[in-house]
Short mmCIF file of C-alpha atoms in Angstrom, two decimals:
data_model
loop_
_atom_site.label_atom_id
_atom_site.label_comp_id
_atom_site.label_asym_id
_atom_site.label_seq_id
_atom_site.Cartn_x
_atom_site.Cartn_y
_atom_site.Cartn_z
CA UNK A 18 23.80 36.55 3.85
CA UNK A 19 27.66 36.98 3.53
CA UNK A 20 28.27 33.96 5.69
CA UNK A 21 25.58 31.81 3.23
CA UNK A 22 27.67 32.83 0.48
CA UNK A 23 30.85 32.04 2.21
CA UNK A 24 29.39 28.47 2.79
CA UNK A 25 28.56 28.10 -0.89
CA UNK A 26 32.08 29.50 -2.04
CA UNK A 27 34.42 26.46 -3.15
CA UNK A 28 36.94 27.88 -1.17
CA UNK A 29 35.04 27.68 1.89
CA UNK A 30 37.14 26.01 4.46
CA UNK A 31 34.69 23.48 5.92
CA UNK A 32 33.36 22.65 2.20
CA UNK A 33 33.85 18.92 2.64
CA UNK A 34 31.92 19.07 6.00
CA UNK A 35 29.08 20.87 4.46
CA UNK A 36 28.87 18.65 1.02
CA UNK A 37 28.97 15.83 3.23
CA UNK A 38 26.08 16.52 5.45
CA UNK A 39 24.14 17.79 2.87
CA UNK A 40 24.85 14.35 0.81
CA UNK A 41 23.65 12.06 3.80
CA UNK A 42 20.56 14.58 4.37
CA UNK A 43 19.44 14.11 0.93
CA UNK A 44 20.35 10.22 0.76
CA UNK A 45 18.93 8.98 4.33
CA UNK A 46 15.43 9.92 4.06
CA UNK A 47 15.33 8.18 0.65
CA UNK A 48 16.13 4.91 2.82
CA UNK A 49 14.16 6.19 5.75
CA UNK A 50 10.69 6.53 3.97
CA UNK A 51 10.79 2.48 3.84
CA UNK A 52 11.38 2.45 7.61
CA UNK A 53 8.42 4.90 7.79
CA UNK A 54 6.14 2.94 5.52
CA UNK A 55 6.71 -0.46 6.96
CA UNK A 56 6.17 1.12 10.61
CA UNK A 57 9.82 0.05 11.49
CA UNK A 58 10.45 3.66 13.10
CA UNK A 59 11.71 2.27 16.25
CA UNK A 60 14.70 0.49 13.83
CA UNK A 61 15.48 3.74 13.03
CA UNK A 62 16.69 4.66 16.69
CA UNK A 63 18.09 1.21 17.27
CA UNK A 64 20.28 0.68 14.36
CA UNK A 65 22.45 3.93 14.48
CA UNK A 66 23.13 2.94 18.22
CA UNK A 67 24.11 -0.57 17.02
CA UNK A 68 26.23 1.19 14.75
CA UNK A 69 27.60 3.39 17.49
CA UNK A 70 28.26 0.15 19.69
CA UNK A 71 29.88 -1.49 16.50
CA UNK A 72 32.14 1.51 16.69
CA UNK A 73 33.00 1.61 20.34
CA UNK A 74 33.73 -1.93 20.21
CA UNK A 75 36.21 -1.60 17.02
CA UNK A 76 37.99 1.04 19.10
CA UNK A 77 38.02 -1.14 22.21
CA UNK A 78 39.83 -4.05 20.09
CA UNK A 79 42.02 -1.40 18.38
CA UNK A 80 43.22 -0.18 22.24
CA UNK A 81 43.74 -3.57 23.29
CA UNK A 82 45.65 -4.26 20.42
CA UNK A 83 43.62 -6.55 17.78
CA UNK A 84 44.49 -4.88 14.65
CA UNK A 85 42.45 -5.73 11.61
CA UNK A 86 44.65 -3.16 9.23
CA UNK A 87 47.88 -3.72 9.93
CA UNK A 88 50.83 -0.94 8.47
CA UNK A 89 48.49 1.78 7.91
CA UNK A 90 46.42 4.58 9.65
CA UNK A 91 43.57 2.06 10.93
CA UNK A 92 41.21 3.72 13.31
CA UNK A 93 38.85 5.08 10.81
CA UNK A 94 38.49 1.92 8.73
CA UNK A 95 38.32 -0.38 11.91
CA UNK A 96 35.44 2.11 13.12
CA UNK A 97 33.74 1.67 10.01
CA UNK A 98 34.24 -2.22 10.00
CA UNK A 99 32.59 -2.50 13.58
CA UNK A 100 30.02 -0.20 12.62
CA UNK A 101 28.82 -2.30 9.40
CA UNK A 102 29.48 -5.59 11.20
CA UNK A 103 27.13 -4.63 14.11
CA UNK A 104 24.63 -3.46 12.05
CA UNK A 105 24.49 -6.46 9.34
CA UNK A 106 24.20 -8.83 12.52
CA UNK A 107 21.65 -7.06 14.04
CA UNK A 108 19.65 -6.98 10.94
CA UNK A 109 20.28 -10.76 10.26
CA UNK A 110 19.07 -11.32 13.53
CA UNK A 111 16.17 -9.34 13.45
CA UNK A 112 15.38 -10.89 10.22
CA UNK A 113 15.68 -14.22 11.08
CA UNK A 114 13.41 -13.51 14.21
CA UNK A 115 10.72 -12.06 12.08
CA UNK A 116 10.61 -14.99 9.91
CA UNK A 117 10.19 -17.18 12.53
CA UNK A 118 7.26 -14.87 13.71
CA UNK A 119 8.08 -15.38 17.31
CA UNK A 120 7.61 -12.60 19.95
CA UNK A 121 6.86 -8.93 19.38
CA UNK A 122 8.63 -6.77 16.67
CA UNK A 123 8.84 -3.88 18.95
CA UNK A 124 10.05 -5.67 21.86
CA UNK A 125 12.93 -7.26 20.08
CA UNK A 126 13.92 -4.00 18.71
CA UNK A 127 13.41 -2.29 21.85
CA UNK A 128 15.73 -4.96 23.56
CA UNK A 129 18.23 -4.50 20.87
CA UNK A 130 18.48 -0.91 21.48
CA UNK A 131 18.64 -0.99 25.19
CA UNK A 132 21.72 -3.71 25.01
CA UNK A 133 23.18 -1.34 22.07
CA UNK A 134 23.25 1.61 24.46
CA UNK A 135 24.45 -0.01 27.13
CA UNK A 136 27.16 -1.69 25.47
CA UNK A 137 28.54 1.73 23.62
CA UNK A 138 28.78 3.30 27.13
CA UNK A 139 30.43 -0.19 28.74
CA UNK A 140 32.74 -0.15 25.89
CA UNK A 141 33.80 3.19 25.89
CA UNK A 142 34.03 2.74 29.56
CA UNK A 143 36.18 -0.07 29.18
CA UNK A 144 38.34 1.69 26.73
CA UNK A 145 41.37 3.49 28.76
CA UNK A 146 42.57 5.59 25.89
CA UNK A 147 40.94 8.13 23.86
CA UNK A 148 37.86 8.42 25.66
CA UNK A 149 37.21 12.09 24.49
CA UNK A 150 38.19 11.28 20.98
CA UNK A 151 35.65 8.31 20.69
CA UNK A 152 32.72 10.27 22.66
CA UNK A 153 33.14 12.89 20.07
CA UNK A 154 33.10 10.24 17.01
CA UNK A 155 29.93 8.70 18.27
CA UNK A 156 28.40 12.25 18.41
CA UNK A 157 29.41 12.62 15.13
CA UNK A 158 32.40 14.45 13.55
CA UNK A 159 31.26 16.11 10.53
CA UNK A 160 33.18 19.13 11.00
CA UNK A 161 36.60 17.23 11.24
CA UNK A 162 35.90 15.04 8.02
CA UNK A 163 39.12 14.22 6.04
CA UNK A 164 39.27 14.25 2.36
CA UNK A 165 39.35 10.52 1.90
CA UNK A 166 36.27 10.28 4.47
CA UNK A 167 34.46 13.07 2.10
CA UNK A 168 35.24 11.12 -0.80
CA UNK A 169 34.24 7.81 0.50
CA UNK A 170 31.09 9.37 1.82
CA UNK A 171 29.83 10.74 -1.29
CA UNK A 172 30.91 7.51 -3.21
CA UNK A 173 28.88 5.31 -0.41
CA UNK A 174 25.94 7.61 -0.36
CA UNK A 175 26.08 7.96 -4.18
CA UNK A 176 25.74 4.38 -4.41
CA UNK A 177 22.78 4.18 -2.13
CA UNK A 178 20.92 6.59 -3.67
CA UNK A 179 21.11 4.90 -7.16
CA UNK A 180 20.29 1.66 -5.71
CA UNK A 181 17.01 3.21 -3.72
CA UNK A 182 16.02 5.18 -6.85
CA UNK A 183 16.43 2.45 -9.36
CA UNK A 184 14.83 -0.29 -7.28
CA UNK A 185 12.07 1.58 -5.81
CA UNK A 186 9.35 -0.15 -7.51
CA UNK A 187 10.51 -3.68 -6.43
CA UNK A 188 11.17 -2.32 -2.68
CA UNK A 189 7.68 -0.59 -3.03
CA UNK A 190 5.90 -3.49 -4.20
CA UNK A 191 7.31 -6.15 -1.59
CA UNK A 192 6.69 -3.47 1.12
CA UNK A 193 3.29 -3.00 0.03
CA UNK A 194 1.97 -6.15 -1.02
CA UNK A 195 3.96 -8.84 -0.24
CA UNK A 196 1.84 -11.80 -1.22
CA UNK A 197 0.99 -9.70 -4.50
CA UNK A 198 4.38 -10.09 -5.24
CA UNK A 199 5.00 -13.52 -4.55
CA UNK A 200 2.04 -14.44 -6.69
CA UNK A 201 3.91 -12.67 -9.58
CA UNK A 202 7.14 -14.53 -8.75
CA UNK A 203 9.23 -11.72 -6.93
CA UNK A 204 11.75 -13.07 -4.36
CA UNK A 205 10.22 -11.26 -1.51
CA UNK A 206 13.08 -12.50 0.76
CA UNK A 207 15.80 -11.59 -1.56
CA UNK A 208 14.32 -8.02 -2.11
CA UNK A 209 13.62 -7.59 1.72
CA UNK A 210 17.40 -8.72 2.43
CA UNK A 211 18.58 -6.27 0.05
CA UNK A 212 16.91 -3.13 1.10
CA UNK A 213 18.02 -3.86 4.98
CA UNK A 214 21.66 -4.05 3.35
CA UNK A 215 21.19 -0.66 1.88
CA UNK A 216 19.48 0.34 5.32
CA UNK A 217 22.41 -0.87 7.26
CA UNK A 218 24.99 0.57 4.71
CA UNK A 219 23.69 4.03 4.92
CA UNK A 220 23.29 3.83 8.85
CA UNK A 221 26.81 2.57 9.52
CA UNK A 222 28.21 5.27 7.12
CA UNK A 223 26.12 7.74 8.48
CA UNK A 224 26.68 7.36 11.87
CA UNK A 225 30.66 7.45 11.41
CA UNK A 226 30.21 10.75 9.67
CA UNK A 227 27.43 12.73 11.56
CA UNK A 228 26.91 10.62 14.64
CA UNK A 229 23.76 8.55 15.64
CA UNK A 230 21.13 11.16 16.70
CA UNK A 231 21.55 13.13 13.22
CA UNK A 232 21.21 9.49 11.04
CA UNK A 233 18.02 8.88 12.93
CA UNK A 234 16.86 12.59 12.42
CA UNK A 235 17.30 12.45 8.35
CA UNK A 236 16.03 8.97 8.30
CA UNK A 237 12.58 9.33 9.81
CA UNK A 238 11.86 13.42 9.97
CA UNK A 239 11.79 14.34 6.62
CA UNK A 240 9.48 11.34 5.09
CA UNK A 241 7.23 12.21 7.73
CA UNK A 242 7.02 15.58 6.64
CA UNK A 243 6.83 14.54 3.01
CA UNK A 244 4.32 12.02 3.86
CA UNK A 245 1.66 14.69 4.41
CA UNK A 246 2.28 16.85 1.44
CA UNK A 247 2.98 14.17 -1.66
CA UNK A 248 1.01 11.60 -3.48
CA UNK A 249 2.51 9.04 -5.44
CA UNK A 250 6.03 7.00 -4.10
CA UNK A 251 8.16 9.43 -6.23
CA UNK A 252 7.10 12.72 -5.40
CA UNK A 253 7.03 11.15 -1.94
CA UNK A 254 10.72 10.02 -1.70
CA UNK A 255 11.94 13.20 -3.67
CA UNK A 256 10.25 15.66 -1.44
CA UNK A 257 11.80 13.44 1.60
CA UNK A 258 15.00 13.95 0.08
CA UNK A 259 14.62 17.30 -0.57
CA UNK A 260 13.62 18.19 2.80
CA UNK A 261 16.73 16.21 4.18
CA UNK A 262 18.76 18.25 1.87
CA UNK A 263 17.47 21.43 2.74
CA UNK A 264 17.47 20.87 6.52
CA UNK A 265 21.33 19.89 5.81
CA UNK A 266 21.98 22.87 4.32
CA UNK A 267 20.04 25.22 6.77
CA UNK A 268 21.39 23.17 9.70
CA UNK A 269 24.80 23.97 8.93
CA UNK A 270 24.20 27.69 8.37
CA UNK A 271 22.46 28.22 11.78
CA UNK A 272 25.35 26.05 13.37
CA UNK A 273 27.95 28.30 12.11
CA UNK A 274 26.12 31.61 12.50
CA UNK A 275 25.27 30.96 16.30
CA UNK A 276 28.20 28.63 17.21
CA UNK A 277 25.49 25.41 17.76
CA UNK A 278 26.30 22.36 17.64
CA UNK A 279 25.24 20.52 13.92
CA UNK A 280 23.63 17.60 15.04
CA UNK A 281 21.20 18.69 17.04
CA UNK A 282 20.66 21.97 15.04
CA UNK A 283 19.95 19.72 12.15
CA UNK A 284 17.41 17.63 14.13
CA UNK A 285 15.88 20.85 15.44
CA UNK A 286 15.66 22.26 11.98
CA UNK A 287 13.77 19.13 10.70
CA UNK A 288 11.69 18.89 13.64
CA UNK A 289 10.50 22.59 12.90
CA UNK A 290 9.98 21.75 9.07
CA UNK A 291 7.75 18.86 10.24
CA UNK A 292 5.57 21.16 12.55
CA UNK A 293 5.26 23.75 10.05
CA UNK A 294 4.13 20.97 7.54
CA UNK A 295 1.80 19.37 9.81
CA UNK A 296 0.55 22.67 10.88
CA UNK A 297 -0.43 23.64 7.35
CA UNK A 298 -2.21 20.35 6.79
CA UNK A 299 -4.23 21.19 9.66
CA UNK A 300 -5.20 24.88 8.44
CA UNK A 301 -5.67 23.69 4.89
CA UNK A 302 -8.11 20.88 6.10
CA UNK A 303 -9.96 23.17 8.33
CA UNK A 304 -10.18 25.65 5.39
CA UNK A 305 -11.28 22.76 3.34
CA UNK A 306 -14.39 21.68 5.76
CA UNK A 307 -15.43 25.54 6.33
CA UNK B 685 -16.02 -23.35 -22.67
CA UNK B 686 -12.66 -25.68 -22.22
CA UNK B 687 -13.15 -28.14 -19.36
CA UNK B 688 -9.44 -29.10 -19.03
CA UNK B 689 -8.04 -29.14 -15.61
CA UNK B 690 -6.27 -25.74 -14.21
CA UNK B 691 -5.67 -26.79 -11.07
CA UNK B 692 -5.52 -30.00 -9.15
CA UNK B 693 -4.82 -30.62 -5.25
CA UNK B 694 -4.45 -34.23 -4.62
CA UNK B 695 -3.87 -35.75 -1.11
CA UNK B 696 -2.83 -32.29 -0.33
CA UNK B 697 -1.88 -31.18 3.52
CA UNK B 698 -2.49 -27.28 3.95
CA UNK B 699 -1.22 -24.81 6.63
CA UNK B 700 1.11 -22.17 7.54
CA UNK B 701 3.87 -21.55 9.90
CA UNK B 702 3.70 -25.31 10.57
CA UNK B 703 0.29 -25.71 11.56
CA UNK B 704 -1.94 -27.92 9.64
CA UNK B 705 -4.98 -26.60 8.48
CA UNK B 706 -6.57 -28.94 6.04
CA UNK B 707 -5.90 -32.22 5.24
CA UNK B 708 -6.42 -34.63 2.22
CA UNK B 709 -7.50 -32.19 0.05
CA UNK B 710 -8.44 -33.40 -3.31
CA UNK B 711 -9.79 -30.86 -5.62
CA UNK B 712 -9.91 -30.20 -9.43
CA UNK B 713 -10.56 -26.73 -10.76
CA UNK B 714 -11.25 -26.71 -14.64
CA UNK B 715 -10.32 -24.04 -16.97
CA UNK B 716 -12.86 -21.28 -17.24
CA UNK B 717 -14.83 -22.18 -14.65
CA UNK B 718 -16.13 -19.89 -11.35
CA UNK B 719 -15.52 -21.72 -8.17
CA UNK B 720 -16.76 -20.30 -4.73
CA UNK B 721 -15.00 -21.37 -1.72
CA UNK B 722 -17.16 -21.21 1.63
CA UNK B 723 -16.82 -22.15 5.09
CA UNK B 724 -16.51 -20.53 8.22
CA UNK B 725 -14.01 -18.03 9.83
CA UNK B 726 -10.60 -20.11 10.40
CA UNK B 727 -11.69 -23.03 8.28
CA UNK B 728 -8.82 -22.38 5.70
CA UNK B 729 -10.42 -20.91 2.90
CA UNK B 730 -7.76 -18.17 2.51
CA UNK B 731 -5.05 -21.00 3.02
CA UNK B 732 -6.49 -22.95 0.18
CA UNK B 733 -6.38 -19.51 -2.11
CA UNK B 734 -2.67 -18.88 -0.91
CA UNK B 735 -1.43 -22.62 -1.45
CA UNK B 736 -2.89 -22.24 -5.22
CA UNK B 737 -1.21 -19.20 -6.14
CA UNK B 738 2.28 -20.03 -4.13
CA UNK B 739 2.26 -17.96 -1.45
CA UNK B 740 2.16 -20.84 0.95
CA UNK B 741 3.99 -24.10 0.34
CA UNK B 742 2.14 -27.39 0.03
CA UNK B 743 3.07 -29.28 3.43
CA UNK B 744 1.89 -32.92 1.75
CA UNK B 745 0.51 -33.92 -1.34
CA UNK B 746 0.64 -32.56 -4.83
CA UNK B 747 -0.52 -29.28 -6.49
CA UNK B 748 -0.47 -29.62 -10.03
CA UNK B 749 -0.99 -27.55 -13.06
CA UNK B 750 -1.89 -30.07 -15.69
CA UNK B 751 -1.82 -27.37 -18.46
CA UNK B 752 1.39 -25.45 -17.45
CA UNK B 753 1.59 -23.04 -14.88
CA UNK B 754 -1.00 -20.49 -15.19
CA UNK B 755 -0.52 -16.55 -14.37
CA UNK B 756 -2.74 -15.61 -11.46
CA UNK B 757 -4.22 -12.54 -10.69
CA UNK B 758 -4.56 -12.20 -7.05
CA UNK B 759 -6.70 -9.61 -5.12
CA UNK B 760 -5.85 -10.02 -1.67
CA UNK B 761 -8.46 -8.92 1.65
CA UNK B 762 -8.25 -5.33 1.46
CA UNK B 763 -7.45 -4.70 5.13
CA UNK B 764 -4.19 -6.38 4.42
CA UNK B 765 -2.97 -3.34 2.85
CA UNK B 766 -1.25 -0.45 4.66
CA UNK B 767 -2.82 2.92 4.31
CA UNK B 768 0.40 4.76 5.23
CA UNK B 769 1.55 4.26 1.76
CA UNK B 770 1.10 7.40 -0.44
CA UNK B 771 0.31 5.36 -3.21
CA UNK B 772 -2.12 6.49 -5.99
CA UNK B 773 -4.77 4.29 -7.51
CA UNK B 774 -2.76 3.89 -10.61
CA UNK B 775 0.28 3.11 -9.05
CA UNK B 776 -1.61 0.26 -6.85
CA UNK B 777 -2.83 -0.73 -10.32
CA UNK B 778 0.52 -0.94 -11.85
CA UNK B 779 1.84 -3.31 -9.99
CA UNK B 780 -0.21 -5.94 -11.64
CA UNK B 781 2.55 -5.57 -14.71
CA UNK B 782 5.59 -5.79 -12.40
CA UNK B 783 5.56 -9.69 -13.28
CA UNK B 784 6.86 -8.94 -16.38
CA UNK B 785 9.83 -6.78 -15.48
CA UNK B 786 12.97 -7.94 -14.61
CA UNK B 787 14.90 -6.66 -11.61
CA UNK B 788 16.39 -3.61 -13.40
CA UNK B 789 13.62 -3.02 -15.77
CA UNK B 790 11.75 0.07 -16.41
CA UNK B 791 8.50 0.95 -16.60
CA UNK B 792 7.18 0.88 -20.45
CA UNK B 793 4.61 2.98 -21.81
CA UNK B 794 2.84 -0.24 -22.73
CA UNK B 795 2.62 -1.28 -19.18
CA UNK B 796 0.99 2.20 -18.15
CA UNK B 797 -1.26 1.93 -21.17
CA UNK B 798 -2.32 -1.83 -19.92
CA UNK B 799 -2.81 -0.51 -16.21
CA UNK B 800 -5.10 2.37 -17.83
CA UNK B 801 -7.18 -0.27 -19.68
CA UNK B 802 -7.57 -2.60 -16.56
CA UNK B 803 -8.85 0.44 -14.85
CA UNK B 804 -11.11 0.97 -17.27
CA UNK B 805 -12.19 -2.40 -17.40
CA UNK B 806 -13.52 -1.96 -13.89
CA UNK B 807 -14.81 1.26 -14.38
CA UNK B 808 -12.15 3.01 -12.07
CA UNK B 809 -10.07 4.86 -14.71
CA UNK B 810 -11.52 8.06 -12.86
CA UNK B 811 -9.82 7.13 -9.51
CA UNK B 812 -6.28 6.61 -11.15
CA UNK B 813 -4.90 10.02 -9.82
CA UNK B 814 -6.42 9.50 -6.34
CA UNK B 815 -4.83 8.55 -3.15
CA UNK B 816 -5.65 4.52 -3.05
CA UNK B 817 -5.73 5.06 0.97
CA UNK B 818 -8.33 7.78 0.48
CA UNK B 819 -10.81 5.52 -1.52
CA UNK B 820 -14.08 3.75 -0.37
CA UNK B 821 -13.96 -0.19 0.33
CA UNK B 822 -15.77 -0.68 -2.73
CA UNK B 823 -13.26 1.76 -4.98
CA UNK B 824 -10.32 -0.12 -3.40
CA UNK B 825 -11.70 -3.16 -4.31
CA UNK B 826 -12.14 -2.31 -8.02
CA UNK B 827 -8.66 -1.18 -8.18
CA UNK B 828 -7.31 -4.32 -6.86
CA UNK B 829 -9.11 -5.95 -9.53
CA UNK B 830 -8.02 -3.79 -11.98
CA UNK B 831 -4.32 -4.68 -10.64
CA UNK B 832 -5.25 -8.15 -11.08
CA UNK B 833 -6.23 -7.87 -14.49
CA UNK B 834 -3.36 -5.84 -15.38
CA UNK B 835 -1.12 -8.97 -14.76
CA UNK B 836 -3.03 -10.71 -17.82
CA UNK B 837 -4.20 -13.48 -15.73
CA UNK B 838 -5.65 -16.77 -16.47
CA UNK B 839 -6.59 -17.35 -13.59
CA UNK B 840 -8.43 -14.24 -11.17
CA UNK B 841 -8.13 -15.10 -6.97
CA UNK B 842 -10.11 -13.25 -4.90
CA UNK B 843 -9.88 -13.51 -1.25
CA UNK B 844 -12.96 -12.16 0.42
CA UNK B 845 -13.52 -9.29 -2.02
CA UNK B 846 -16.85 -8.11 -0.43
CA UNK B 847 -16.04 -8.49 3.16
CA UNK B 848 -16.95 -5.32 5.21
CA UNK B 849 -18.79 -3.86 2.17
CA UNK B 850 -22.39 -2.43 2.15
CA UNK B 851 -24.85 -4.56 -0.12
CA UNK B 852 -25.06 -2.47 -3.15
CA UNK B 853 -21.33 -2.38 -3.56
CA UNK B 854 -21.29 -5.95 -2.82
CA UNK B 855 -23.66 -6.45 -5.86
CA UNK B 856 -21.59 -4.10 -8.30
CA UNK B 857 -18.32 -6.19 -7.12
CA UNK B 858 -20.14 -9.61 -7.83
CA UNK B 859 -21.70 -8.55 -11.20
CA UNK B 860 -18.28 -7.11 -12.08
CA UNK B 861 -16.45 -10.43 -11.32
CA UNK B 862 -18.81 -12.44 -13.11
CA UNK B 863 -18.77 -10.26 -16.46
CA UNK B 864 -15.30 -10.76 -16.39
CA UNK B 865 -15.41 -14.27 -16.15
CA UNK B 866 -17.88 -14.46 -19.29
CA UNK B 867 -16.36 -11.88 -21.14
CA UNK B 868 -13.00 -13.27 -20.80
CA UNK B 869 -13.65 -16.92 -20.11
CA UNK B 870 -11.25 -16.60 -17.30
CA UNK B 871 -11.05 -19.02 -13.89
CA UNK B 872 -12.28 -17.41 -11.10
CA UNK B 873 -11.69 -18.61 -7.53
CA UNK B 874 -13.28 -16.43 -5.06
CA UNK B 875 -13.44 -16.99 -1.32
CA UNK B 876 -16.21 -15.24 0.22
CA UNK B 877 -18.28 -14.84 3.45
CA UNK B 878 -21.30 -13.90 1.36
CA UNK B 879 -23.38 -17.25 0.58
CA UNK B 880 -26.22 -15.81 -1.62
CA UNK B 881 -23.95 -13.46 -3.35
CA UNK B 882 -22.54 -16.41 -5.29
CA UNK B 883 -25.54 -17.71 -6.71
CA UNK B 884 -26.21 -17.35 -10.00
CA UNK B 885 -22.70 -16.52 -10.35
CA UNK B 886 -20.52 -19.18 -9.49
CA UNK B 887 -20.71 -22.56 -11.32
CA UNK B 888 -18.82 -24.63 -8.77
CA UNK B 889 -18.93 -24.25 -4.69
CA UNK B 890 -15.95 -25.53 -2.70
CA UNK B 891 -17.34 -25.56 0.72
CA UNK B 892 -14.94 -26.32 3.44
CA UNK B 893 -15.48 -27.84 6.82
CA UNK B 894 -14.22 -30.26 9.67
CA UNK B 895 -10.64 -29.77 8.25
CA UNK B 896 -11.83 -31.17 4.83
CA UNK B 897 -13.91 -30.09 2.07
CA UNK B 898 -16.65 -30.86 -0.23
CA UNK B 899 -17.62 -29.43 -3.72
CA UNK B 900 -20.40 -29.44 -6.21
CA UNK B 901 -22.38 -27.66 -8.47
CA UNK B 902 -23.62 -24.44 -7.37
CA UNK B 903 -27.30 -25.23 -7.80
CA UNK B 904 -26.66 -28.31 -5.32
CA UNK B 905 -24.20 -26.60 -2.83
CA UNK B 906 -26.31 -23.62 -2.56
CA UNK B 907 -29.80 -25.26 -2.37
CA UNK B 908 -31.70 -24.01 0.57
CA UNK B 909 -31.21 -27.80 2.31
CA UNK B 910 -27.36 -27.98 1.52
CA UNK B 911 -26.78 -24.56 3.13
CA UNK B 912 -28.78 -25.71 6.24
CA UNK B 913 -26.86 -28.57 6.41
CA UNK B 914 -23.65 -26.95 6.17
CA UNK B 915 -24.31 -24.28 8.57
CA UNK B 916 -25.43 -26.82 11.02
CA UNK B 917 -22.31 -28.82 10.64
CA UNK B 918 -20.10 -25.85 11.16
CA UNK B 919 -18.94 -25.10 7.86
CA UNK B 920 -20.40 -21.49 7.41
#
């Protein structure tokens, strides 16, 4: 209890890390609901890995002397640029192939995931300096989040949350019934692009802050839990977001309490919540039948 | 009932993903008519509908709306809608009003009221709070028709609305569509496998076979001899 009160105190030493991870916990599921509903969960695994490959590539360029941002401390901005560029490029490639309707979606996403995972390791291996720093960045360095990173995270995720909530009806409409949306004059390609860009941004920034594992966990597990206990898109989105935020808070507490790595702890908490919700549903259905 | 032409296809080649499905299509649909579209699986029935409502482009030839662009109320095939979405029947029907909404527009009370009216019109107001995915086939179909009505359409376009539904519910859906057609003097364009369910309801029949189509009054096109002829020629 003392630890919890300390965590919630405004003077808490790791408050920026706590607030950043809770913000990501609240916002990632808002985006993740569309990955779950569009049955693109596998994309939720692949994109964080692609973001990680982008970070590793940017660090490699930095190490060999290619500088995008001269005259400033540029590791973080360069890594972020790499993360965003790789994710956006992957989304454009996937969207283009999907429009042409060639091959299997799962096959394409799987191949890109394999390529990104291999590329991340190869970029790290090819980097003669800072391997440990880079590896910790790829795992997520939320505890070491700087003040500028913290405000950047709040601004980006606040913007993403606002966009997803304001545009929820459009995103839901074009996802649920593309053909009806077209007959009513909606620009479905533009809305798809907008949604994918938001997903890409959320993942690119999230991977920089908390790592690919936790981003994937926040994107997918809370929506899967919320889907079972809600009816209606607003309750679904808000419940998913609430579960994500609560997961981040509980995970942070458990991580501090027992000195556990934050990312895996958060994902484990999310999975326990999903398990409890599923068990509750099974029992509830059984009681209804009896 | 006005007989001005609402939709006209002239020498049109229709298809999707670069594949030609129908060629040289000439078809006129009069305002206020009830047109049934029949044909075998894969003959291009849905392709015609999707081209008319703007989902698919015309590959060659012309699609015209001589009296101005009509508002379509489109009822897609039920199976194309994913049951993973936790949408209530009301939320699904509300989508019909989104055509009047700009990108950042908020849902107004009038849109909610219009949606409830549309649900009531198809006797589905009691389904409003239920999950769409949990409804029966016939109930879902009524909600989808309500969604199309919520768009205040000039033309109701239904793609296989009675596929996979028991006969009693087929009659309910067909009677409902027929009543809407008469009450609102609304143009209805319906693709169906149920040849006999169109009898006494549709005024015109378009029969698709051999990459082309023939059309005529329902009494003629749904006569026993004509049905036999079309079935023998692979059109049913």
